[in-house]
Short mmCIF file of C-alpha atoms in Angstrom, two decimals:
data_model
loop_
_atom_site.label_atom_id
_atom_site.label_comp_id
_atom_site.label_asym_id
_atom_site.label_seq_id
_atom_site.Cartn_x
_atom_site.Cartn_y
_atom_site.Cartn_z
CA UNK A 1 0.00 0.00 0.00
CA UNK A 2 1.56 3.50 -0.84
CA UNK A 3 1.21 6.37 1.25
CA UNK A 4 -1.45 8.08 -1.41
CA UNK A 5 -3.99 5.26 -0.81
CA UNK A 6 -4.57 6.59 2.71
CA UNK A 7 -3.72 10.47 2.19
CA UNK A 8 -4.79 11.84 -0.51
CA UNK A 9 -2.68 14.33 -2.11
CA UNK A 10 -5.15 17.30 -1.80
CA UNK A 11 -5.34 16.75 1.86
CA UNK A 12 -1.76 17.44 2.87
CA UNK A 13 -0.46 20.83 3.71
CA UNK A 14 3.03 20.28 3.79
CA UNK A 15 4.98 22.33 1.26
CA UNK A 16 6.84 20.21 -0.68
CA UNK A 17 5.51 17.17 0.56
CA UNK A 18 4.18 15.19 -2.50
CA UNK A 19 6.25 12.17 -2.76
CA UNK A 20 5.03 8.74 -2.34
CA UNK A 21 6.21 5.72 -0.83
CA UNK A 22 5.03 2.12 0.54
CA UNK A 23 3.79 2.28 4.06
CA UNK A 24 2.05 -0.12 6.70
CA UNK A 25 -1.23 0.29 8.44
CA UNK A 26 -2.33 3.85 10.38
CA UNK A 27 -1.67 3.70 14.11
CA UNK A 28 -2.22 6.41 16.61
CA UNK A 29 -0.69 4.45 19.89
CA UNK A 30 2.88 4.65 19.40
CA UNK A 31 3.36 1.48 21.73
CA UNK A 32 1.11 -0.83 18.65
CA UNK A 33 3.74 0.87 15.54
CA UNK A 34 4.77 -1.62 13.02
CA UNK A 35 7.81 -0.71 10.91
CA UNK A 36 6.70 1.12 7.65
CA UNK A 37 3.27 2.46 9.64
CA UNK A 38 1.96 6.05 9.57
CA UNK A 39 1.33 7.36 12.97
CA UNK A 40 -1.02 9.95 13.39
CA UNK A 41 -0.34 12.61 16.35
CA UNK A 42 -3.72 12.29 18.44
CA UNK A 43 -3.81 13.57 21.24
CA UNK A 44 -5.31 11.26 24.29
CA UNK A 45 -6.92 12.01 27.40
CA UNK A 46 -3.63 13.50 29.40
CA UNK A 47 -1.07 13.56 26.65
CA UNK A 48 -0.58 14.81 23.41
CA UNK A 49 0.06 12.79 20.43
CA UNK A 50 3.15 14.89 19.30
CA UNK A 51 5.02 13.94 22.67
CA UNK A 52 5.01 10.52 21.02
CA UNK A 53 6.68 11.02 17.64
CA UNK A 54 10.05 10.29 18.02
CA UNK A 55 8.85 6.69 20.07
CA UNK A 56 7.01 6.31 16.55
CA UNK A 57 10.29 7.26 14.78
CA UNK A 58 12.26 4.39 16.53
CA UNK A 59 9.63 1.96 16.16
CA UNK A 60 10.32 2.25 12.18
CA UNK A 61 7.70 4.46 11.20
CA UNK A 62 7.90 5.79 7.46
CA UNK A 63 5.67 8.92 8.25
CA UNK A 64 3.87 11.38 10.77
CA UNK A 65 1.05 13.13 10.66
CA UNK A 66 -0.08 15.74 12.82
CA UNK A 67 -2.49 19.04 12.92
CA UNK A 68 -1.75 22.13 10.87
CA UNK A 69 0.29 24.60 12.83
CA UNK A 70 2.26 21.88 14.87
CA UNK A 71 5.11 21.31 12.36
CA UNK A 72 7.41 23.61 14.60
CA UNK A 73 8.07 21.07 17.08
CA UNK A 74 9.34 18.45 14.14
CA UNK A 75 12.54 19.56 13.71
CA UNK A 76 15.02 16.91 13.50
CA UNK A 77 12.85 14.27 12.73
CA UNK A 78 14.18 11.33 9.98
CA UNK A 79 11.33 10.56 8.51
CA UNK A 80 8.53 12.76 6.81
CA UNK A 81 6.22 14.64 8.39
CA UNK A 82 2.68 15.41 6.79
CA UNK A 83 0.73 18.50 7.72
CA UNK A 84 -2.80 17.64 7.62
CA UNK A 85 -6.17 20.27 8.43
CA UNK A 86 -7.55 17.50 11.00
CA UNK A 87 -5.61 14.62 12.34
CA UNK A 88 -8.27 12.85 13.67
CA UNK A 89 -10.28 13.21 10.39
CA UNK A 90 -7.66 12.12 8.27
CA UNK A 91 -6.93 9.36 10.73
CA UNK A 92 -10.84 7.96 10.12
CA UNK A 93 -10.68 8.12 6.43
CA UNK A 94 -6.85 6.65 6.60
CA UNK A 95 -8.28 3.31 8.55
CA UNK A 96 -11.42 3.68 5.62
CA UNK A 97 -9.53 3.50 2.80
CA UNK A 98 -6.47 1.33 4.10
CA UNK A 99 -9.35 -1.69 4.26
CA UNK A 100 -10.95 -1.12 1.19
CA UNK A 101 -13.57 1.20 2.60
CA UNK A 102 -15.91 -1.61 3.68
CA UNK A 103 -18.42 0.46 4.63
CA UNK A 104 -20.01 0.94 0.59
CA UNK A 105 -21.13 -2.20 1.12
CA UNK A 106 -23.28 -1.66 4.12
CA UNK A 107 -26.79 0.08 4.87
CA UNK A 108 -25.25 2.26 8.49
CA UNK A 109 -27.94 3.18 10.95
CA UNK A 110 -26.69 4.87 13.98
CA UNK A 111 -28.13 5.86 17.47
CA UNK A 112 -27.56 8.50 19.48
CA UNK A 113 -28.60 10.22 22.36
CA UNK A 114 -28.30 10.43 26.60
CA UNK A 115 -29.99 7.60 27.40
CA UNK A 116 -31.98 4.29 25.21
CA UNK A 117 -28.94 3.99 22.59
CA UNK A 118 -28.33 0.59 23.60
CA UNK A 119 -31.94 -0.36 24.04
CA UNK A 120 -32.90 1.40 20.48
CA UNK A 121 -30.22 -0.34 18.71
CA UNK A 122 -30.95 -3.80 19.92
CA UNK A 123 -34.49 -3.26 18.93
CA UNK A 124 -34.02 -1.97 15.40
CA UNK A 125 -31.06 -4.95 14.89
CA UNK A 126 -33.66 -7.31 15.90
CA UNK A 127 -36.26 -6.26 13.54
CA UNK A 128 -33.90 -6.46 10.86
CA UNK A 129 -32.82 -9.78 11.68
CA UNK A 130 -36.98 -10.75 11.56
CA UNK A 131 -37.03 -8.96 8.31
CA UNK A 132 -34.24 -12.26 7.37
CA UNK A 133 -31.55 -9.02 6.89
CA UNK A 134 -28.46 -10.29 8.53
CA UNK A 135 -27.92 -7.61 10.49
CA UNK A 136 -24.32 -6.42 12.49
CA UNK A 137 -24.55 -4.63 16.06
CA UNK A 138 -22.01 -2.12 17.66
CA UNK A 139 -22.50 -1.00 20.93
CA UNK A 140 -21.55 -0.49 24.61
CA UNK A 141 -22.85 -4.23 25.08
CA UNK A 142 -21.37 -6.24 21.96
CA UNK A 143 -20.16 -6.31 18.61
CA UNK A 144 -22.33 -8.59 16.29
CA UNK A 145 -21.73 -9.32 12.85
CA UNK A 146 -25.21 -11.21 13.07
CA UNK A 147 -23.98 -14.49 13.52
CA UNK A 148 -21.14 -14.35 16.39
CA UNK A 149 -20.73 -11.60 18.91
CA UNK A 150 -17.81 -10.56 21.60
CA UNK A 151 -18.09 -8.38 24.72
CA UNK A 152 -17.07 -4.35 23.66
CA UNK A 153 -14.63 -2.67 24.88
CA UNK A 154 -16.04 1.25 23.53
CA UNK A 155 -19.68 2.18 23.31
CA UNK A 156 -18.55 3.34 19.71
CA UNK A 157 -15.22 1.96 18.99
CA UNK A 158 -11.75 3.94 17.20
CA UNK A 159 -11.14 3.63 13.75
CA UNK A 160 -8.47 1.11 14.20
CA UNK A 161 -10.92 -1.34 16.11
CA UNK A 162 -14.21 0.48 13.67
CA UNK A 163 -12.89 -0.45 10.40
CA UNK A 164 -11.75 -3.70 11.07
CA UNK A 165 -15.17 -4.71 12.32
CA UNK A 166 -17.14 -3.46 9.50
CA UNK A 167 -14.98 -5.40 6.95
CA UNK A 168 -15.45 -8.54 8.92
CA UNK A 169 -19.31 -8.08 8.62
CA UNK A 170 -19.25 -7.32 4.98
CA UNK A 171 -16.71 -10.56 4.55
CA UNK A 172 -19.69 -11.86 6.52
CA UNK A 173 -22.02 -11.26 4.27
CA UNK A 174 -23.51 -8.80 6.67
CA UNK A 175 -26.60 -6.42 4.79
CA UNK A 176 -27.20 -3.71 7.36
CA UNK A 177 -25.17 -2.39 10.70
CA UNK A 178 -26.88 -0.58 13.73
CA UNK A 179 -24.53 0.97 15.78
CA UNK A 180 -24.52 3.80 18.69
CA UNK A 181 -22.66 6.68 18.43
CA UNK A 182 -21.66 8.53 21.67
CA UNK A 183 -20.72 11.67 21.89
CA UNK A 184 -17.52 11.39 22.46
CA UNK A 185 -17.05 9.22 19.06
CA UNK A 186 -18.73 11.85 17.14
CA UNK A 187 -16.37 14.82 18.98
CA UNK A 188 -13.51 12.75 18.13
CA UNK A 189 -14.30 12.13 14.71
CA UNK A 190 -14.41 8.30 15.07
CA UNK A 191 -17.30 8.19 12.18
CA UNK A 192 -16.00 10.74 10.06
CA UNK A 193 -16.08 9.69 6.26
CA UNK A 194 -19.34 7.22 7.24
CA UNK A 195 -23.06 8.26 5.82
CA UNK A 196 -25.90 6.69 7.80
CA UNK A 197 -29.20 5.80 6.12
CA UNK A 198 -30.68 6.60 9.49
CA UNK A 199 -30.02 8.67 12.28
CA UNK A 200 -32.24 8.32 15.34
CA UNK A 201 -31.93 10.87 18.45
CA UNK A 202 -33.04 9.25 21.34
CA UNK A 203 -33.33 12.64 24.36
CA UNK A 204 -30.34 14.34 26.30
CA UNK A 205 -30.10 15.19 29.69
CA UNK A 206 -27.29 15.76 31.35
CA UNK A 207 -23.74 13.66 31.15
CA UNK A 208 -20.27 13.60 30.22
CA UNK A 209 -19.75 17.44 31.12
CA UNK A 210 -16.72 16.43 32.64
CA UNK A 211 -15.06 15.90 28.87
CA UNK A 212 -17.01 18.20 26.95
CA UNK A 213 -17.42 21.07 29.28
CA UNK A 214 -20.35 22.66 28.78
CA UNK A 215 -24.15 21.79 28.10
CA UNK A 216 -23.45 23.24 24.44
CA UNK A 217 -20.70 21.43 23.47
CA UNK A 218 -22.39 18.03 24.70
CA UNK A 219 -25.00 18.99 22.30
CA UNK A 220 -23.33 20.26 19.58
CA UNK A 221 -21.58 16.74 19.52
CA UNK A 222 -24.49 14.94 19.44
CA UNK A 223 -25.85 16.92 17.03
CA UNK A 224 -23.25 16.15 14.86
CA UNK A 225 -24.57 12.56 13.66
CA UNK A 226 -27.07 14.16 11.90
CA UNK A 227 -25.09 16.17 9.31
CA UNK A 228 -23.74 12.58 8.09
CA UNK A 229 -27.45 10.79 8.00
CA UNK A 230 -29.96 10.93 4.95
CA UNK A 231 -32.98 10.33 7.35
CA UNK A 232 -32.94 12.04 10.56
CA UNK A 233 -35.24 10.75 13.38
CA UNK A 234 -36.07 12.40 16.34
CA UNK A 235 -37.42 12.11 19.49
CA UNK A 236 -39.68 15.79 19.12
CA UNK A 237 -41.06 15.36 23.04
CA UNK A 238 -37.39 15.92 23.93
CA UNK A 239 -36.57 19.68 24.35
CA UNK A 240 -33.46 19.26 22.37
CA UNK A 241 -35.37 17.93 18.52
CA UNK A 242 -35.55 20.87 17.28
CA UNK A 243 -31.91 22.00 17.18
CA UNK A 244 -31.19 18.11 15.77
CA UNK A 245 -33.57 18.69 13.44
CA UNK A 246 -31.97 22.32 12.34
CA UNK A 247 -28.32 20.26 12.59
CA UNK A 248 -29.59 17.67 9.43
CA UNK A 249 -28.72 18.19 6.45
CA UNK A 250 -31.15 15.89 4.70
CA UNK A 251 -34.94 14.15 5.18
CA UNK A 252 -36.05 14.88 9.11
CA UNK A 253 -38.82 12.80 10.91
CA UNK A 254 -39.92 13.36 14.45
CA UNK A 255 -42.18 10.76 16.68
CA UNK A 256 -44.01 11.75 19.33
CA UNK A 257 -46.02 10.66 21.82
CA UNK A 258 -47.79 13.70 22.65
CA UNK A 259 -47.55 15.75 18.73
CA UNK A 260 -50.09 14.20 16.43
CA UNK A 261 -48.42 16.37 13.95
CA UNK A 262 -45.44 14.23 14.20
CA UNK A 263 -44.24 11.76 11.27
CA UNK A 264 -44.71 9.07 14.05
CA UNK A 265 -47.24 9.47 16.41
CA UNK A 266 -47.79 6.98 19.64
CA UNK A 267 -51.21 7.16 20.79
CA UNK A 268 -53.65 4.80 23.05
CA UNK A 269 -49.88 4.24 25.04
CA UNK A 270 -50.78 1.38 27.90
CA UNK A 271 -47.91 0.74 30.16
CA UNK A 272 -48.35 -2.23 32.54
CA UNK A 273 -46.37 -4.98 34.52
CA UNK A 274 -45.96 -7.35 31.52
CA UNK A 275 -45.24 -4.70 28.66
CA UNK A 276 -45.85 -1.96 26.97
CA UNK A 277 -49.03 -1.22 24.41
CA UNK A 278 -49.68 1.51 22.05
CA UNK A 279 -50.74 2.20 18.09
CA UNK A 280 -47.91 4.28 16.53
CA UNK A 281 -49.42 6.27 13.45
CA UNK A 282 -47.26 6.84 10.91
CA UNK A 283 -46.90 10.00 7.92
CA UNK A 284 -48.14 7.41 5.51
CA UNK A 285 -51.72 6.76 6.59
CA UNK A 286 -50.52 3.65 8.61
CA UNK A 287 -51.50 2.60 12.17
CA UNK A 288 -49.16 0.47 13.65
CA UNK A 289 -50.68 -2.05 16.99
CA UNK A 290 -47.95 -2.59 18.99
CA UNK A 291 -47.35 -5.20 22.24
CA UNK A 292 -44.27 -5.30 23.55
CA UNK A 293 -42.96 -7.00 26.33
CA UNK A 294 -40.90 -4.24 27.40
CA UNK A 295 -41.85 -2.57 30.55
CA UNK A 296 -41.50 1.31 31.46
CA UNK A 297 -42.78 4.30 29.56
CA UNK A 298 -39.16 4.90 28.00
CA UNK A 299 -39.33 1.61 26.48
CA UNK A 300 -42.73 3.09 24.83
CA UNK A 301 -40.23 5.65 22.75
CA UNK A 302 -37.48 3.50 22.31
CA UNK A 303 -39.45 0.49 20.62
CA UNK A 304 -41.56 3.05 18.79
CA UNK A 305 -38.04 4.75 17.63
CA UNK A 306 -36.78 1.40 16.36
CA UNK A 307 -39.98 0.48 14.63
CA UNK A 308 -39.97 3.77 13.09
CA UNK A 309 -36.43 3.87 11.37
CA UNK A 310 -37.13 -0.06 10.39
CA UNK A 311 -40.40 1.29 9.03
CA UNK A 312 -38.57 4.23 6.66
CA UNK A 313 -35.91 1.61 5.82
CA UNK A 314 -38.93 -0.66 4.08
CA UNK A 315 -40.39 -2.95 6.16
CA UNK A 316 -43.54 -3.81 6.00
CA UNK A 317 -45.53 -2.56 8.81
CA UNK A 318 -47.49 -5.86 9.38
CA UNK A 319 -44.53 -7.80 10.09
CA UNK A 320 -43.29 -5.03 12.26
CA UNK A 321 -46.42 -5.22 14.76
CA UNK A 322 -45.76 -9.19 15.06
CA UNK A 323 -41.84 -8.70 15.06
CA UNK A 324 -42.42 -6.04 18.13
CA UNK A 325 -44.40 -8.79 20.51
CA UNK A 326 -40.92 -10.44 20.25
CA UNK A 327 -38.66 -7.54 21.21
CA UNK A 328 -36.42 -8.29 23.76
CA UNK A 329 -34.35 -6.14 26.43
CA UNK A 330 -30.79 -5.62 25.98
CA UNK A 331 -28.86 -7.12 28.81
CA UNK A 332 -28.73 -4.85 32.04
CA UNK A 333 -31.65 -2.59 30.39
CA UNK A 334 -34.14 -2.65 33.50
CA UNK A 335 -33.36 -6.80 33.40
CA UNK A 336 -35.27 -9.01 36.00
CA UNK A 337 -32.88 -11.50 37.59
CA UNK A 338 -34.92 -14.98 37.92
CA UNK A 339 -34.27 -15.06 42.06
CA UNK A 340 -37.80 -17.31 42.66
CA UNK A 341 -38.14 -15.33 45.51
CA UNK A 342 -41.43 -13.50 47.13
CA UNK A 343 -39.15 -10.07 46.00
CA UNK A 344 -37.63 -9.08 42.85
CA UNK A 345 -34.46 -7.86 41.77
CA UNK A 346 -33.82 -5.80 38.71
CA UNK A 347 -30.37 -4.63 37.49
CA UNK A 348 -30.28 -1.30 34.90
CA UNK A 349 -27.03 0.59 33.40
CA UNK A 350 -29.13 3.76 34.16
CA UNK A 351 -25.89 6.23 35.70
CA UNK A 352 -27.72 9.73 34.82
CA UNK A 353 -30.29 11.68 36.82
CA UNK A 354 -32.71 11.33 33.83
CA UNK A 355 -32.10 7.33 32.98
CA UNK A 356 -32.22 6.64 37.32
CA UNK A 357 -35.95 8.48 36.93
CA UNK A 358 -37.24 6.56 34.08
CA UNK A 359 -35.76 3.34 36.06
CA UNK A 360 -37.34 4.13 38.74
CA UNK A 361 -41.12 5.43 37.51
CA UNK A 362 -41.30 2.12 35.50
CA UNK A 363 -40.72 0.15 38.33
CA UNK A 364 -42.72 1.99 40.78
CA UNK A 365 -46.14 0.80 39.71
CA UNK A 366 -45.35 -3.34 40.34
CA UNK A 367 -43.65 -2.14 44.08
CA UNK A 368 -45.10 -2.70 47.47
CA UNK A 369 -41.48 -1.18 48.53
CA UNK A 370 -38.85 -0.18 46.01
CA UNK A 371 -35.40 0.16 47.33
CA UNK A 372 -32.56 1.49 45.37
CA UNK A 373 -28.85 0.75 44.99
CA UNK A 374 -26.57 3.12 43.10
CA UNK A 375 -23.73 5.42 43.12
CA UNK A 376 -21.63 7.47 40.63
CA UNK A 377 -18.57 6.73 38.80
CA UNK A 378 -15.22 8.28 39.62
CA UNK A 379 -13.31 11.28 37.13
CA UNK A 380 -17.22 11.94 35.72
CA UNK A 381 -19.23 14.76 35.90
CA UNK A 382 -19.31 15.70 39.89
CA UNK A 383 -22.53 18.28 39.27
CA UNK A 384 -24.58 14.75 38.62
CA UNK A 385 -23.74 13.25 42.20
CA UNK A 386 -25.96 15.42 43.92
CA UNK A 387 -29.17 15.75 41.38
CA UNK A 388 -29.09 11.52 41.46
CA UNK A 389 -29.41 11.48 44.85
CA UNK A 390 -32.10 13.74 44.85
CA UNK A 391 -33.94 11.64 42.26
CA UNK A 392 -33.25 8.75 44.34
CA UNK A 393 -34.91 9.55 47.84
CA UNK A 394 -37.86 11.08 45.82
CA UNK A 395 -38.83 8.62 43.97
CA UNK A 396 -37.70 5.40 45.85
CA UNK A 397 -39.18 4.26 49.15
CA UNK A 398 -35.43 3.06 50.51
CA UNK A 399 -32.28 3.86 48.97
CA UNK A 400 -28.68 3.03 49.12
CA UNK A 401 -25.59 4.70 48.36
CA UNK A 402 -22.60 2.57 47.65
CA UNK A 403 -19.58 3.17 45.00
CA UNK A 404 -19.60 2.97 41.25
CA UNK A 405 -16.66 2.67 39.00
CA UNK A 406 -15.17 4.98 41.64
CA UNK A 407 -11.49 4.96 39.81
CA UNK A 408 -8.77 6.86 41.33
CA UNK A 409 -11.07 8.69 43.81
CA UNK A 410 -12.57 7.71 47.51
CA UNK A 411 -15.84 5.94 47.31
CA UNK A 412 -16.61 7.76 50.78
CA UNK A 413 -15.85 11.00 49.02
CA UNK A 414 -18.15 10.15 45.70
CA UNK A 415 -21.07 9.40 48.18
CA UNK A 416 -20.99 12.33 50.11
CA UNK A 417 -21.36 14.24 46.79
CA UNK A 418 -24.17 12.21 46.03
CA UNK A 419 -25.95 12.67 49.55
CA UNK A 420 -25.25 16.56 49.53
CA UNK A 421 -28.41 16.47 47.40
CA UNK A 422 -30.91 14.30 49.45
CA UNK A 423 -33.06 15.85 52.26
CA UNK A 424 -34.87 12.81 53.67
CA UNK A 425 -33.53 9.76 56.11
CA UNK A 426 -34.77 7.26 54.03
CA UNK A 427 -31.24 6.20 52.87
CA UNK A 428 -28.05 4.56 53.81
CA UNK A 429 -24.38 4.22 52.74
CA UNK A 430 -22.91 1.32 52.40
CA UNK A 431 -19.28 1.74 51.02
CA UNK A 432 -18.44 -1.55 49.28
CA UNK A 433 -21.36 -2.58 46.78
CA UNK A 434 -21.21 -6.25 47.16
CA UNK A 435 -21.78 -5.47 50.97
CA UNK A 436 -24.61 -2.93 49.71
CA UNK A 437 -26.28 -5.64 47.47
CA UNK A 438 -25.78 -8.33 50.34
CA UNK A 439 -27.82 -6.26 52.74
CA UNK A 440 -30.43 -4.97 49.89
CA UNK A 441 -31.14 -8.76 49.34
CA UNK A 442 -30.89 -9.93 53.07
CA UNK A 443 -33.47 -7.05 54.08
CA UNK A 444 -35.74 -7.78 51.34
CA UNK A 445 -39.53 -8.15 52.35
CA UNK A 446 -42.73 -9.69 50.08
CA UNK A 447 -43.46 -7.61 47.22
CA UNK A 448 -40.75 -5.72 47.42
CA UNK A 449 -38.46 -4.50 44.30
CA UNK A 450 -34.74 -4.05 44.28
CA UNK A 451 -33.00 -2.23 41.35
CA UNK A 452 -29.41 -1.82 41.51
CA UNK A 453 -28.72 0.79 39.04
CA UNK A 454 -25.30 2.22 37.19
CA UNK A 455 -23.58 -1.33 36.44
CA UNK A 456 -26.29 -2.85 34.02
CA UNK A 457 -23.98 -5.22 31.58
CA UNK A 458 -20.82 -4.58 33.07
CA UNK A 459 -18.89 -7.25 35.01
CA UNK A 460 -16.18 -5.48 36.79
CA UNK A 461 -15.23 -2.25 39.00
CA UNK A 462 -12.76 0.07 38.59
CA UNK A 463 -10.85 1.35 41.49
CA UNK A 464 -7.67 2.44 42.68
CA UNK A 465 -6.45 -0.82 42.58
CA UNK A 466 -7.68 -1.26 38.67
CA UNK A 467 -10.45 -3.29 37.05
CA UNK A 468 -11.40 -6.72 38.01
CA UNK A 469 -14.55 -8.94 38.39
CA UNK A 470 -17.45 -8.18 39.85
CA UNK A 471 -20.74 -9.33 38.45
CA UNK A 472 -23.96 -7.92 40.34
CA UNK A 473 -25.84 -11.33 39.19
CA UNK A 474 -23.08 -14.05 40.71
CA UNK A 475 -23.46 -11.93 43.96
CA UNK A 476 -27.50 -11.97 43.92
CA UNK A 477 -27.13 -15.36 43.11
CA UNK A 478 -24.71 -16.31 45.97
CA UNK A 479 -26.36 -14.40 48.36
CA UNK A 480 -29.76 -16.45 47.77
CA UNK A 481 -27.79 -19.98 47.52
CA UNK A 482 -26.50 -19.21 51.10
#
């Protein structure tokens, strides 16, 4: 492969720089550099990528390529350096192109939004794969290629880790990919160079401020899908549609559950213990029955914004009101562990004020007592600590603060955050969670509901001492076996 495949000539700024030569594969981790690779100066979460160049030199790189305006601190390098408008966009289409840009071959649907990504995109791959599409899934749960699946390491994963996915599903024979796009992919230009045949916006509330800084910025990013997607669909009950829908640059479709104006309209919406029910009208005359065994109210929106985007990508909406009484939760989304006990347990990802509500309202209906267990991840956004635990004592008859992911900082120090917001005395702190879930379960009366919120999927904890194993069902489980 010559250095042209990847970089076009057009694209770099270097005076004098238009020579070509055979190079290796794009890296941006100067530890992974292959002699003849290009590395690309990115810069990561505490370091920038330029303090890594001459690592990348050694290793037997045949290029570098960092941001216009950074070529000053070159001097003395061996090898060339390429001048470029956007690292991390070149560094997307580099990865695109290097493979054979697999993703021609694909119909993209992406998902994005605070909260229901994960829940959205299982829904709409599932449809697909009723429809007889083989379908792939990328997400904070898996990566699917329809057929075999592995635990993901990135809600929406690098181009290095992308790229190499999507030409395994098209080698797959692989017809359509649903993936979610966070905002920190789309701020990082992780999808740049992709065009999605659907974009669906989900809601926002508030998260990740502690990357992107402001409210703004966190929506600006998300709003950034949508400038890359022929069909925009949004959520237009969420205060935020409107300025997605000014963001598109193509088709824009809203559903709604309280705007019969909207392209997708849920009406006759019947929430109970066993699912959720509702006929979702759609702009072509249609009405839609739907039963799904999905409880909550958010699950109303999220199925309705899956059977909406399968519904503008062609299928029929028959089959889609049969497919939907087959829907299935994502793992962790508001799951019910089978304990055979006279109580019930429920485990949710939900780790934002606005996702621990939703948990929390849909569960509150089935309750005699609902008790909640949560906390709040460590080196996040400190301003949510407080509104959670606010959230918590009002809307949960018990409550229990215990650590989260608490990283490099004291648990003690994340839950006194968290109870800096709550008024009430119906809540205690229990420091180490398996001790917190241990005396959630021990305490447990008839008819009472247990949701331990912010872990969902996951199967670990990271603290000071790293990440290792801790899965919230093995401890239920143990607990009950005695």
């Amino acid at each position: 492969m010559r250095l042209s495949q990847i970089l076009y000539p057009n694209e770099i700024l270097s005076p004098g720089m238009r020579g070509d030569f055979h190079v290796g594969m794009p890296c941006r981790d100067s530890r992974n550099v292959k002699p003849g690779d290009v590395f690309f100066c990115i810069d990561g979460a505490t370091e920038g990528g330029l303090s890594y160049m001459r690592e990348a030199e050694h290793a037997g790189a045949h290029a570098i390529v960092l941001e216009k305006g950074d070529m000053a601190r070159t001097r003395g390098m061996s090898i060339p350096v390429i001048e470029v408008e956007n690292v991390r966009e070149s560094y997307a289409l580099a990865w695109s192109r290097a493979l054979g840009m697999p993703q021609k071959s694909l119909r993209l649907f992406a998902v994005t939004g605070t909260n229901g990504k994960t829940s959205v995109s299982y829904f709409l791959s599932e449809l697909f794969r009723m429809a007889g599409y083989r379908t792939g899934l990328i997400g904070t749960v898996e990566y699917s290629d329809g057929a075999h699946s592995t635990a993901s390491d990135y809600t929406t994963p690098p181009p290095e880790e992308l790229y190499p996915l999507l030409l395994e599903m098209k080698e797959a024979g692989t017809n359509l990919v649903v993936m979610e796009a966070s905002s920190h992919a789309i701020s990082q230009a992780r999808l740049f160079g992709l065009t999605f045949e659907t974009g669906i916006f989900t809601n926002l509330s508030r998260d990740h401020l502690d990357y992107h800084k402001t409210w703004e910025a966190y929506r600006d990013a998300k709003a950034g899908l949508f400038r890359n997607s022929r069909n925009s669909l949004l959520n237009l009950d969420d205060d935020a549609a409107q300025y997605m829908g000014f963001a598109a640059n193509a088709d824009v479709y809203y559903y709604s559950g309280s705007n019969p104006n909207a392209e997708f309209f849920m009406s006759a919406i019947r929430c109970t213990a066993s699912g959720s029910h509702y006929l979702l009208h759609t702009y072509e005359g249609e009405c839609i029955p739907v039963e799904a065994p999905l409880i909550g109210s958010f699950n109303v929106y999220n199925s309705a914004a899956a059977i909406a985007a399968a519904r503008l990508a062609g299928l029929p909406a028959q089959m889609l009101s049969q497919a939907a009484k087959k829907l299935t939760a994502p793992p962790g989304r508001l799951e019910k562990l089978a304990t055979c006990t006279d109580f019930s347990v429920f485990i949710d990802y939900a780790h934002t004020p606005d996702a621990l509500e939703k948990a929390l309202l849909a569960l509150r209906p089935i309750a005699k007592k609902l008790t909640v267990l949560f906390g709040a991840g460590g080196e996040r956004d400190r301003g949510k600590r407080p509104e959670m635990g606010r959230i918590a004592e009002e809307n949960a008859d018990f409550v229990i603060v215990t650590s989260d992911n608490p990283r490099s900082e004291a648990p003690e120090a994340i839950i006194s955050d968290i109870t800096d917001g709550m008024k009430k005395e119906n809540h205690i702190c229990i420091t180490d969670r398996k001790e917190a879930i241990e005396y959630a379960v021990t305490h447990a009366a008839a008819g009472e509901v247990i949701l331990l919120a912010g872990k969902g999927h996951e199967n670990y904890i990271c603290d000071k001492a790293g990440k290792h194993h801790f899965s919230e069902r093995e401890i239920v489980y143990q607990i009950l076996k005695g």
